[in-house]
């Protein structure tokens, strides 16, 4: 790769159930997204009530090169104009990761391009810089279908995890709640819509780990408590009435919101101790789309003189523009993982922090 002041990067993402490709132009510090395609697989997995890794892997293998071609066309560039490739190398489902990395390696060899492997979580964590040019250090809550963690982002490769979930991720809890209440998937938007007409105080659901002074969270007990509450209502009335459904959804959402807001307050205190010039708290991940959760976090920031940054939803959820951006600094420095690049299904962002389920250990949706 010859060094270019302007760098055009091809990004590839296939760590879970979205095949994604993007073209990003980096002109100094100013990134411009030329194309950003996400080909979801929801329909392929719908009948199974969850993501089937083998089906996901096959779909990625069948589609990833077509998705790359479509992203190049949408950006109106050819491979000749690409300066380097950034591909998600982990954490995630091994079959999907392999499909993306093999595609990227093939292109890199055929075209003599530099290639870098990117941590998917770094892609999410650096998105506030891509969308809003946020300066280091900033506080980030990554809250998605497979992850929930508070990170201080110190640099392109320097992440400090303050805490995270010790069991389920909030998106997973939303999806399971939807299932329990007979609502469609993905559960988050369905539960949020249903909760609008509900009474959040009708069911007293637990707010786990608030007695602990750290930033760790737990959501599996909340799910069990919701199941019990639902079963009590069904036993009493012979079924779930519309109002019961709404009250259960609202009570669940309020409990989850309260836990995230309380732990965010603790994370903010730790972050403020660094005396950042302009404090910023950013969110990323699908659950960041939730209105009441967003409102609670935004109100917390307003009370603590901190800017609240929530990137547009299409860049909060899985995409390849964030991968191209997260690999950009390494490509600009002419680094090249080339043929030694392999996949890392488990790849925590902060190696110094103790391992937890939320750091990608299960290889679940990140
Ligand atoms: O970030 P994402 O698209 O995928 C990964 O997990 O990587 O997040 C998907 C998760 C799903 O569990 C979905 O139910 C949840 O985000 N979600 C929401 C909302 N929209 C999506 N959860 C709560 N409220 C929403 N409005
Ligand atoms: Zn993700």
PDB file of N, CA and C in Angstrom, residues 62 84 156 180 276 284 346 357:
ATOM      1  N   UNK A  62     -22.002 -17.151   1.911  1.00  0.00           N
ATOM      2  CA  UNK A  62     -22.669 -16.978   0.616  1.00  0.00           C
ATOM      3  C   UNK A  62     -22.752 -15.511   0.194  1.00  0.00           C
ATOM      4  N   UNK A  84      -6.863   0.131   1.730  1.00  0.00           N
ATOM      5  CA  UNK A  84      -6.645  -0.894   2.739  1.00  0.00           C
ATOM      6  C   UNK A  84      -7.968  -1.488   3.198  1.00  0.00           C
ATOM      7  N   UNK A 156      -7.243   5.028  20.587  1.00  0.00           N
ATOM      8  CA  UNK A 156      -7.712   4.087  19.570  1.00  0.00           C
ATOM      9  C   UNK A 156      -7.559   2.629  20.011  1.00  0.00           C
ATOM     10  N   UNK A 180     -41.780 -13.855  26.521  1.00  0.00           N
ATOM     11  CA  UNK A 180     -42.652 -14.187  27.662  1.00  0.00           C
ATOM     12  C   UNK A 180     -44.012 -13.507  27.562  1.00  0.00           C
ATOM     13  N   UNK A 276     -11.548  15.219  32.723  1.00  0.00           N
ATOM     14  CA  UNK A 276     -11.534  15.474  31.272  1.00  0.00           C
ATOM     15  C   UNK A 276     -11.911  16.921  30.992  1.00  0.00           C
ATOM     16  N   UNK A 284     -23.718   3.281  22.853  1.00  0.00           N
ATOM     17  CA  UNK A 284     -23.722   2.566  21.575  1.00  0.00           C
ATOM     18  C   UNK A 284     -24.417   1.231  21.791  1.00  0.00           C
ATOM     19  N   UNK A 346     -13.144 -15.070  21.184  1.00  0.00           N
ATOM     20  CA  UNK A 346     -13.169 -14.389  22.487  1.00  0.00           C
ATOM     21  C   UNK A 346     -12.051 -13.374  22.494  1.00  0.00           C
ATOM     22  N   UNK A 357     -18.744 -12.574  31.326  1.00  0.00           N
ATOM     23  CA  UNK A 357     -19.531 -13.003  30.178  1.00  0.00           C
ATOM     24  C   UNK A 357     -19.722 -11.865  29.192  1.00  0.00           C
TER      25      UNK A 357
END
